[in-house]
PDB file of C-alpha atoms in Angstrom:
ATOM      1  CA  MET A  28     229.137  55.769 122.523  1.00 47.00           C
ATOM      2  CA  LYS A  29     230.486  52.368 121.462  1.00 46.00           C
ATOM      3  CA  ASN A  30     227.004  51.385 120.249  1.00 49.00           C
ATOM      4  CA  TYR A  31     226.909  54.448 117.982  1.00 47.00           C
ATOM      5  CA  ILE A  32     230.325  53.557 116.496  1.00 46.00           C
ATOM      6  CA  THR A  33     229.278  49.975 116.081  1.00 50.00           C
ATOM      7  CA  TYR A  34     226.045  50.651 114.201  1.00 50.00           C
ATOM      8  CA  PHE A  35     227.035  53.716 112.243  1.00 50.00           C
ATOM      9  CA  PRO A  36     228.666  51.798 109.310  1.00 51.00           C
ATOM     10  CA  VAL A  37     225.620  49.601 109.169  1.00 46.00           C
ATOM     11  CA  LEU A  38     223.362  52.532 108.850  1.00 48.00           C
ATOM     12  CA  ILE A  39     225.519  54.014 106.088  1.00 49.00           C
ATOM     13  CA  ALA A  40     225.346  50.686 104.247  1.00 50.00           C
ATOM     14  CA  PHE A  41     221.534  50.582 104.603  1.00 51.00           C
ATOM     15  CA  LEU A  42     220.949  54.079 103.204  1.00 52.00           C
ATOM     16  CA  ALA A  43     223.225  53.288 100.273  1.00 51.00           C
ATOM     17  CA  ILE A  44     221.297  50.259  99.396  1.00 48.00           C
ATOM     18  CA  MET A  45     217.886  52.084  99.626  1.00 51.00           C
ATOM     19  CA  ALA A  46     219.313  54.810  97.401  1.00 50.00           C
ATOM     20  CA  CYS A  47     220.339  52.352  94.757  1.00 48.00           C
ATOM     21  CA  ALA A  48     216.892  50.672  94.813  1.00 48.00           C
ATOM     22  CA  GLU A  49     215.136  53.964  94.426  1.00 50.00           C
ATOM     23  CA  HIS A  50     217.346  54.788  91.491  1.00 46.00           C
ATOM     24  CA  LYS A  51     216.774  51.500  89.843  1.00 46.00           C
ATOM     25  CA  ASN A  52     212.898  51.809  90.111  1.00 47.00           C
ATOM     26  CA  LYS A  53     212.836  55.386  88.977  1.00 45.00           C
ATOM     27  CA  PRO A  54     210.996  55.659  85.559  1.00 42.00           C
ATOM     28  CA  VAL A  55     213.199  56.519  82.720  1.00 37.00           C
ATOM     29  CA  LYS A  56     212.248  59.753  81.076  1.00 38.00           C
ATOM     30  CA  LYS A  57     211.171  59.335  77.445  1.00 36.00           C
ATOM     31  CA  GLU A  58     213.753  61.775  76.274  1.00 33.00           C
ATOM     32  CA  GLU A  59     216.428  59.596  77.771  1.00 33.00           C
ATOM     33  CA  MET A  60     215.348  56.471  75.880  1.00 35.00           C
ATOM     34  CA  LYS A  61     216.862  55.557  72.458  1.00 63.00           C
ATOM     35  CA  HIS A  62     214.176  56.295  69.898  1.00 81.00           C
ATOM     36  CA  GLN A  63     214.505  55.377  66.290  1.00 95.00           C
ATOM     37  CA  LYS A  64     212.077  56.354  63.480  1.00 98.00           C
ATOM     38  CA  VAL A  65     211.850  54.058  60.462  1.00 98.00           C
ATOM     39  CA  LEU A  66     209.931  54.948  57.303  1.00 98.00           C
ATOM     40  CA  PHE A  67     208.286  52.103  55.300  1.00 98.00           C
ATOM     41  CA  VAL A  68     207.679  52.881  51.643  1.00 98.00           C
ATOM     42  CA  THR A  69     205.227  50.705  49.787  1.00 98.00           C
ATOM     43  CA  THR A  70     202.825  50.731  46.718  1.00 98.00           C
ATOM     44  CA  SER A  71     199.533  52.374  45.785  1.00 98.00           C
ATOM     45  CA  PHE A  72     199.348  50.070  42.626  1.00 98.00           C
ATOM     46  CA  ASP A  73     196.564  47.408  42.918  1.00 98.00           C
ATOM     47  CA  GLU A  74     195.879  45.951  39.476  1.00 98.00           C
ATOM     48  CA  VAL A  75     197.923  44.840  36.432  1.00 98.00           C
ATOM     49  CA  LYS A  76     195.742  46.189  33.568  1.00 95.00           C
ATOM     50  CA  SER A  77     196.985  43.809  30.906  1.00 95.00           C
ATOM     51  CA  ASN A  78     195.668  40.662  32.713  1.00 96.00           C
ATOM     52  CA  GLY A  79     193.166  42.199  35.248  1.00 96.00           C
ATOM     53  CA  GLN A  80     195.056  40.500  38.143  1.00 97.00           C
ATOM     54  CA  LYS A  81     194.866  42.235  41.514  1.00 98.00           C
ATOM     55  CA  THR A  82     198.258  42.964  43.137  1.00 98.00           C
ATOM     56  CA  GLY A  83     199.910  45.252  45.656  1.00 98.00           C
ATOM     57  CA  LEU A  84     202.114  44.763  48.683  1.00 98.00           C
ATOM     58  CA  TRP A  85     203.146  41.231  49.728  1.00 98.00           C
ATOM     59  CA  ILE A  86     201.877  41.324  53.267  1.00 98.00           C
ATOM     60  CA  GLU A  87     204.490  39.084  54.863  1.00 98.00           C
ATOM     61  CA  GLU A  88     207.137  41.502  53.749  1.00 98.00           C
ATOM     62  CA  PHE A  89     205.480  44.312  55.574  1.00 98.00           C
ATOM     63  CA  ALA A  90     204.306  42.389  58.744  1.00 98.00           C
ATOM     64  CA  THR A  91     207.564  40.522  59.604  1.00 98.00           C
ATOM     65  CA  PRO A  92     209.824  43.634  59.757  1.00 98.00           C
ATOM     66  CA  TYR A  93     207.038  45.758  61.183  1.00 98.00           C
ATOM     67  CA  TYR A  94     206.709  43.634  64.341  1.00 98.00           C
ATOM     68  CA  ALA A  95     210.518  43.012  64.635  1.00 98.00           C
ATOM     69  CA  LEU A  96     211.216  46.763  64.458  1.00 98.00           C
ATOM     70  CA  ALA A  97     208.303  47.650  66.660  1.00 97.00           C
ATOM     71  CA  LEU A  98     209.369  45.234  69.318  1.00 96.00           C
ATOM     72  CA  ASP A  99     212.887  46.858  69.227  1.00 95.00           C
ATOM     73  CA  GLY A 100     211.188  50.189  70.021  1.00 96.00           C
ATOM     74  CA  ALA A 101     211.096  51.775  66.618  1.00 97.00           C
ATOM     75  CA  GLU A 102     208.390  54.238  65.701  1.00 97.00           C
ATOM     76  CA  ILE A 103     207.157  53.312  62.180  1.00 98.00           C
ATOM     77  CA  THR A 104     205.547  55.540  59.523  1.00 98.00           C
ATOM     78  CA  VAL A 105     204.216  54.116  56.342  1.00 98.00           C
ATOM     79  CA  ALA A 106     204.119  56.067  53.063  1.00 98.00           C
ATOM     80  CA  THR A 107     202.951  55.347  49.628  1.00 98.00           C
ATOM     81  CA  PRO A 108     202.901  57.325  46.214  1.00 98.00           C
ATOM     82  CA  ASN A 109     199.148  58.387  46.563  1.00 98.00           C
ATOM     83  CA  GLY A 110     198.759  58.182  50.382  1.00 98.00           C
ATOM     84  CA  GLY A 111     195.646  56.490  51.884  1.00 98.00           C
ATOM     85  CA  ASN A 112     195.161  52.806  51.652  1.00 98.00           C
ATOM     86  CA  ALA A 113     198.017  50.544  50.484  1.00 98.00           C
ATOM     87  CA  PRO A 114     196.582  47.720  48.573  1.00 98.00           C
ATOM     88  CA  ILE A 115     197.581  44.218  49.766  1.00 98.00           C
ATOM     89  CA  ASP A 116     198.216  41.478  47.176  1.00 98.00           C
ATOM     90  CA  PRO A 117     195.209  39.134  47.862  1.00 98.00           C
ATOM     91  CA  LYS A 118     197.448  36.108  46.971  1.00 97.00           C
ATOM     92  CA  SER A 119     199.746  36.991  49.903  1.00 98.00           C
ATOM     93  CA  THR A 120     196.753  36.567  52.436  1.00 97.00           C
ATOM     94  CA  GLN A 121     196.070  32.895  51.484  1.00 97.00           C
ATOM     95  CA  PRO A 122     196.647  30.359  54.219  1.00 96.00           C
ATOM     96  CA  GLU A 123     199.797  28.851  52.711  1.00 95.00           C
ATOM     97  CA  TYR A 124     201.451  32.254  52.830  1.00 96.00           C
ATOM     98  CA  SER A 125     200.099  33.306  56.390  1.00 94.00           C
ATOM     99  CA  THR A 126     203.121  33.365  58.660  1.00 96.00           C
ATOM    100  CA  GLU A 127     202.794  34.159  62.381  1.00 97.00           C
ATOM    101  CA  ALA A 128     203.549  37.794  61.662  1.00 98.00           C
ATOM    102  CA  VAL A 129     200.734  37.852  59.015  1.00 98.00           C
ATOM    103  CA  LYS A 130     198.247  36.299  61.447  1.00 97.00           C
ATOM    104  CA  LYS A 131     199.260  38.869  63.989  1.00 98.00           C
ATOM    105  CA  PHE A 132     198.769  41.618  61.611  1.00 98.00           C
ATOM    106  CA  TYR A 133     195.165  40.492  60.862  1.00 98.00           C
ATOM    107  CA  SER A 134     194.238  40.579  64.572  1.00 98.00           C
ATOM    108  CA  ASP A 135     195.951  43.975  65.060  1.00 98.00           C
ATOM    109  CA  PRO A 136     193.807  46.915  64.222  1.00 98.00           C
ATOM    110  CA  ALA A 137     196.548  49.522  64.949  1.00 97.00           C
ATOM    111  CA  ALA A 138     198.887  47.848  62.436  1.00 98.00           C
ATOM    112  CA  GLN A 139     195.970  47.564  59.868  1.00 98.00           C
ATOM    113  CA  GLN A 140     195.394  51.248  60.179  1.00 98.00           C
ATOM    114  CA  LYS A 141     199.035  51.966  59.323  1.00 97.00           C
ATOM    115  CA  LEU A 142     198.405  50.527  55.792  1.00 98.00           C
ATOM    116  CA  ALA A 143     194.882  51.934  55.601  1.00 98.00           C
ATOM    117  CA  ARG A 144     196.055  55.441  56.312  1.00 98.00           C
ATOM    118  CA  THR A 145     199.452  55.890  54.767  1.00 98.00           C
ATOM    119  CA  ILE A 146     201.099  59.271  54.204  1.00 98.00           C
ATOM    120  CA  ALA A 147     201.696  60.532  50.679  1.00 98.00           C
ATOM    121  CA  LEU A 148     205.360  60.379  49.640  1.00 98.00           C
ATOM    122  CA  LYS A 149     205.257  64.156  48.719  1.00 98.00           C
ATOM    123  CA  ASP A 150     204.670  64.891  52.368  1.00 98.00           C
ATOM    124  CA  ILE A 151     207.634  62.855  53.627  1.00 98.00           C
ATOM    125  CA  LYS A 152     211.054  64.406  54.657  1.00 97.00           C
ATOM    126  CA  ALA A 153     213.941  62.089  54.897  1.00 98.00           C
ATOM    127  CA  GLU A 154     215.607  63.960  57.637  1.00 97.00           C
ATOM    128  CA  ASP A 155     212.751  62.962  60.027  1.00 98.00           C
ATOM    129  CA  TYR A 156     213.748  59.223  59.843  1.00 98.00           C
ATOM    130  CA  ASP A 157     216.741  57.161  60.863  1.00 98.00           C
ATOM    131  CA  ALA A 158     216.250  54.497  58.195  1.00 98.00           C
ATOM    132  CA  VAL A 159     213.996  53.421  55.253  1.00 98.00           C
ATOM    133  CA  PHE A 160     212.586  50.154  54.434  1.00 98.00           C
ATOM    134  CA  TYR A 161     210.969  49.019  51.106  1.00 98.00           C
ATOM    135  CA  PRO A 162     208.830  45.847  51.373  1.00 98.00           C
ATOM    136  CA  GLY A 163     208.080  44.200  48.082  1.00 98.00           C
ATOM    137  CA  GLY A 164     205.178  42.609  46.230  1.00 98.00           C
ATOM    138  CA  HIS A 165     204.472  43.131  42.507  1.00 98.00           C
ATOM    139  CA  GLY A 166     202.781  46.481  43.089  1.00 98.00           C
ATOM    140  CA  PRO A 167     206.075  48.284  43.872  1.00 98.00           C
ATOM    141  CA  MET A 168     207.495  47.194  40.509  1.00 98.00           C
ATOM    142  CA  TRP A 169     204.834  49.424  38.700  1.00 98.00           C
ATOM    143  CA  ASP A 170     204.605  52.575  40.703  1.00 98.00           C
ATOM    144  CA  LEU A 171     207.935  53.135  42.659  1.00 98.00           C
ATOM    145  CA  PRO A 172     210.551  53.001  39.900  1.00 98.00           C
ATOM    146  CA  GLU A 173     209.367  56.143  38.257  1.00 98.00           C
ATOM    147  CA  ASN A 174     208.217  57.940  41.284  1.00 98.00           C
ATOM    148  CA  SER A 175     210.177  61.154  41.740  1.00 98.00           C
ATOM    149  CA  TYR A 176     209.473  61.406  45.485  1.00 98.00           C
ATOM    150  CA  SER A 177     210.683  57.988  46.199  1.00 98.00           C
ATOM    151  CA  ILE A 178     213.749  58.471  44.029  1.00 98.00           C
ATOM    152  CA  SER A 179     214.579  61.726  45.946  1.00 98.00           C
ATOM    153  CA  LEU A 180     214.023  59.943  49.268  1.00 98.00           C
ATOM    154  CA  ILE A 181     216.471  57.140  48.600  1.00 98.00           C
ATOM    155  CA  LYS A 182     219.045  59.722  47.441  1.00 98.00           C
ATOM    156  CA  SER A 183     218.578  61.664  50.564  1.00 98.00           C
ATOM    157  CA  PHE A 184     218.983  58.671  52.862  1.00 98.00           C
ATOM    158  CA  TYR A 185     222.097  57.635  50.802  1.00 98.00           C
ATOM    159  CA  ASP A 186     223.607  61.079  51.137  1.00 97.00           C
ATOM    160  CA  ALA A 187     223.001  61.075  54.833  1.00 98.00           C
ATOM    161  CA  GLY A 188     224.625  57.746  55.320  1.00 97.00           C
ATOM    162  CA  LYS A 189     221.437  56.155  56.755  1.00 98.00           C
ATOM    163  CA  PRO A 190     220.449  52.427  56.348  1.00 98.00           C
ATOM    164  CA  ILE A 191     218.417  51.691  53.189  1.00 98.00           C
ATOM    165  CA  ALA A 192     216.712  48.285  53.418  1.00 98.00           C
ATOM    166  CA  LEU A 193     214.719  46.545  50.559  1.00 98.00           C
ATOM    167  CA  VAL A 194     213.336  43.010  50.250  1.00 98.00           C
ATOM    168  CA  CYS A 195     212.038  40.906  47.429  1.00 98.00           C
ATOM    169  CA  HIS A 196     210.664  43.171  44.612  1.00 98.00           C
ATOM    170  CA  GLY A 197     211.378  46.285  46.760  1.00 98.00           C
ATOM    171  CA  PRO A 198     214.672  46.910  45.054  1.00 98.00           C
ATOM    172  CA  ALA A 199     212.670  47.903  41.908  1.00 98.00           C
ATOM    173  CA  ALA A 200     212.582  51.324  43.494  1.00 98.00           C
ATOM    174  CA  LEU A 201     216.311  51.668  42.856  1.00 98.00           C
ATOM    175  CA  LYS A 202     215.872  51.449  39.077  1.00 98.00           C
ATOM    176  CA  ASN A 203     216.291  55.187  38.401  1.00 98.00           C
ATOM    177  CA  VAL A 204     218.219  56.332  41.412  1.00 98.00           C
ATOM    178  CA  VAL A 205     221.457  57.884  40.448  1.00 98.00           C
ATOM    179  CA  ASP A 206     224.042  60.188  41.881  1.00 96.00           C
ATOM    180  CA  LYS A 207     224.953  63.751  40.724  1.00 94.00           C
ATOM    181  CA  LYS A 208     226.930  62.370  37.852  1.00 96.00           C
ATOM    182  CA  GLY A 209     224.080  60.092  36.612  1.00 97.00           C
ATOM    183  CA  ILE A 210     225.703  56.954  37.837  1.00 98.00           C
ATOM    184  CA  PRO A 211     223.263  54.353  39.434  1.00 98.00           C
ATOM    185  CA  LEU A 212     223.639  54.255  43.278  1.00 98.00           C
ATOM    186  CA  VAL A 213     223.651  50.405  43.009  1.00 97.00           C
ATOM    187  CA  LYS A 214     226.599  50.242  40.659  1.00 98.00           C
ATOM    188  CA  GLY A 215     229.246  48.061  42.197  1.00 98.00           C
ATOM    189  CA  ARG A 216     227.122  47.290  45.272  1.00 98.00           C
ATOM    190  CA  LYS A 217     226.121  43.834  46.350  1.00 98.00           C
ATOM    191  CA  ILE A 218     222.343  43.783  45.942  1.00 98.00           C
ATOM    192  CA  SER A 219     219.813  40.962  46.170  1.00 98.00           C
ATOM    193  CA  GLY A 220     216.212  40.654  45.032  1.00 98.00           C
ATOM    194  CA  TYR A 221     213.660  38.362  43.652  1.00 98.00           C
ATOM    195  CA  THR A 222     215.360  35.978  41.053  1.00 98.00           C
ATOM    196  CA  ASN A 223     214.327  35.276  37.480  1.00 98.00           C
ATOM    197  CA  THR A 224     213.895  31.564  38.320  1.00 98.00           C
ATOM    198  CA  GLU A 225     211.584  32.358  41.289  1.00 98.00           C
ATOM    199  CA  GLU A 226     209.507  34.680  39.002  1.00 98.00           C
ATOM    200  CA  SER A 227     209.401  32.025  36.435  1.00 97.00           C
ATOM    201  CA  SER A 228     208.614  29.029  38.681  1.00 96.00           C
ATOM    202  CA  GLY A 229     206.051  31.135  40.547  1.00 96.00           C
ATOM    203  CA  GLN A 230     204.420  31.677  37.107  1.00 96.00           C
ATOM    204  CA  THR A 231     204.199  35.491  37.622  1.00 97.00           C
ATOM    205  CA  LEU A 232     206.124  36.751  34.610  1.00 97.00           C
ATOM    206  CA  ASP A 233     202.899  38.505  33.462  1.00 97.00           C
ATOM    207  CA  MET A 234     202.674  40.374  36.763  1.00 98.00           C
ATOM    208  CA  VAL A 235     205.841  42.437  36.246  1.00 98.00           C
ATOM    209  CA  PRO A 236     206.806  45.261  33.792  1.00 98.00           C
ATOM    210  CA  PHE A 237     210.478  44.098  33.819  1.00 98.00           C
ATOM    211  CA  SER A 238     212.859  41.474  35.285  1.00 98.00           C
ATOM    212  CA  LEU A 239     214.137  42.668  38.573  1.00 98.00           C
ATOM    213  CA  GLU A 240     217.329  40.625  38.398  1.00 98.00           C
ATOM    214  CA  ASP A 241     218.134  41.839  34.856  1.00 98.00           C
ATOM    215  CA  MET A 242     217.500  45.431  35.784  1.00 98.00           C
ATOM    216  CA  LEU A 243     219.925  45.334  38.779  1.00 98.00           C
ATOM    217  CA  LYS A 244     222.581  43.691  36.657  1.00 98.00           C
ATOM    218  CA  GLU A 245     222.029  46.241  33.929  1.00 98.00           C
ATOM    219  CA  LYS A 246     222.461  49.101  36.404  1.00 98.00           C
ATOM    220  CA  GLY A 247     225.794  47.675  37.387  1.00 98.00           C
ATOM    221  CA  ALA A 248     224.989  46.090  40.683  1.00 98.00           C
ATOM    222  CA  ASP A 249     226.820  43.104  41.940  1.00 98.00           C
ATOM    223  CA  TYR A 250     223.562  41.043  41.980  1.00 98.00           C
ATOM    224  CA  VAL A 251     223.797  38.157  44.537  1.00 98.00           C
ATOM    225  CA  LYS A 252     221.343  35.483  45.429  1.00 98.00           C
ATOM    226  CA  GLY A 253     220.922  32.225  47.355  1.00 98.00           C
ATOM    227  CA  GLU A 254     218.745  29.197  46.699  1.00 98.00           C
ATOM    228  CA  ASP A 255     215.346  29.910  45.306  1.00 98.00           C
ATOM    229  CA  TRP A 256     212.656  30.515  48.108  1.00 97.00           C
ATOM    230  CA  LYS A 257     215.260  30.172  50.871  1.00 98.00           C
ATOM    231  CA  PRO A 258     216.046  33.151  53.277  1.00 98.00           C
ATOM    232  CA  TYR A 259     218.971  35.225  51.886  1.00 98.00           C
ATOM    233  CA  SER A 260     220.181  38.693  52.591  1.00 98.00           C
ATOM    234  CA  VAL A 261     223.171  40.825  52.123  1.00 98.00           C
ATOM    235  CA  GLN A 262     224.569  43.963  53.448  1.00 98.00           C
ATOM    236  CA  ASP A 263     227.043  46.285  51.539  1.00 98.00           C
ATOM    237  CA  GLY A 264     227.605  49.474  53.421  1.00 97.00           C
ATOM    238  CA  GLN A 265     224.272  51.070  54.115  1.00 98.00           C
ATOM    239  CA  TRP A 266     222.478  48.937  51.686  1.00 98.00           C
ATOM    240  CA  ILE A 267     220.560  45.886  53.184  1.00 98.00           C
ATOM    241  CA  THR A 268     218.641  43.747  50.672  1.00 98.00           C
ATOM    242  CA  GLY A 269     216.841  40.369  50.745  1.00 98.00           C
ATOM    243  CA  GLN A 270     215.943  37.934  48.031  1.00 98.00           C
ATOM    244  CA  ASN A 271     212.408  36.869  48.630  1.00 98.00           C
ATOM    245  CA  PRO A 272     209.520  36.908  51.216  1.00 98.00           C
ATOM    246  CA  ALA A 273     211.344  34.365  53.392  1.00 98.00           C
ATOM    247  CA  SER A 274     214.242  36.931  53.639  1.00 98.00           C
ATOM    248  CA  ALA A 275     212.164  39.649  55.309  1.00 98.00           C
ATOM    249  CA  GLU A 276     213.169  38.556  58.789  1.00 98.00           C
ATOM    250  CA  LEU A 277     216.872  38.556  58.026  1.00 98.00           C
ATOM    251  CA  VAL A 278     216.632  42.023  56.434  1.00 98.00           C
ATOM    252  CA  ALA A 279     214.782  43.274  59.486  1.00 98.00           C
ATOM    253  CA  LYS A 280     217.476  41.839  61.864  1.00 98.00           C
ATOM    254  CA  GLN A 281     220.298  43.492  59.937  1.00 98.00           C
ATOM    255  CA  LEU A 282     218.431  46.750  59.912  1.00 98.00           C
ATOM    256  CA  ILE A 283     217.852  46.598  63.617  1.00 97.00           C
ATOM    257  CA  SER A 284     221.576  45.749  64.249  1.00 96.00           C
ATOM    258  CA  ASN A 285     222.635  48.885  62.192  1.00 97.00           C
ATOM    259  CA  LEU A 286     220.182  51.149  64.007  1.00 97.00           C
ATOM    260  CA  ASN A 287     221.450  50.010  67.484  1.00 94.00           C
ATOM    261  CA  LYS A 288     225.131  50.588  66.632  1.00 88.00           C
TER     262      LYS A 288
END
C-alpha cells in the first residue's frame, strides 16, 4: 500500500505533462488563427501618350509590402481599374532599382500571377477586407484620381475606420475623395508622398498630369516629408503614407502594426 501512495503523485505529474505536450502539438484549426485580408489597389495605365513613355506600377512599392504582409499571414488581393494585367513600369525593373523584394518577385510565379490576373475595381467590396494599400508609380497618377470605384472604396474604408496605406505616387488616388459635405478627406491630415524636388531631380515632370505635392497641399492636407530619396513615413489616425519607393517598407511595417492591434 505504501508503494501505491509513494508513486501515485508521480503518476499524476507524468499524466499532466503528457496532456500538456499533446495540447501543445495539436494543430491549430484555421478558424482559430488570426486572418487578415488586405486589398492592394494599383494601376491599369501603361503609357504616357504625350511622350510615348511606358509607365505603370513601380514594382518595388508592390513587392516590398506584399512580402512583408504575406509573411505576417495576410491574404492579399490585387485590384486595378480594368482588371487583368497590371502594367509594371519598365524603369523600375532595371538593376539599380532591384531590391531583394523585387528579385524575389521575379522568381515567384504565384506573386507574378497576382499582378497578371488582378480583379476589376467594380467587383471589389470594401467590407471584405481589413485594410487597403495603394502602391505608387506614375501609372496611378493617371487612372486612379478620377476612378469612381477607387474613390468609393477609399471612402468606405475611411467610414469603417480601417487602415488606408499609400506610398510614393499612391496618394494621387486621394485627389477627389471627399466626405458627405464635399470636404477632402485629407484636409488637416498629415500626409506624405513623392516630393516636387524628387520629381524634378528624377527628370520625370513630363510623366505626371499634376504635381502630387501641390495637389495634396491644395486639398488642405498637412503635407509632410523627409529628405529626398530617404525612407520617410507618417501615420495620422487611419492614414498611413510614405514619401517614395524607399518608404514602402516603413509603410508596410506601420500597416502590419495596425492590423495586429
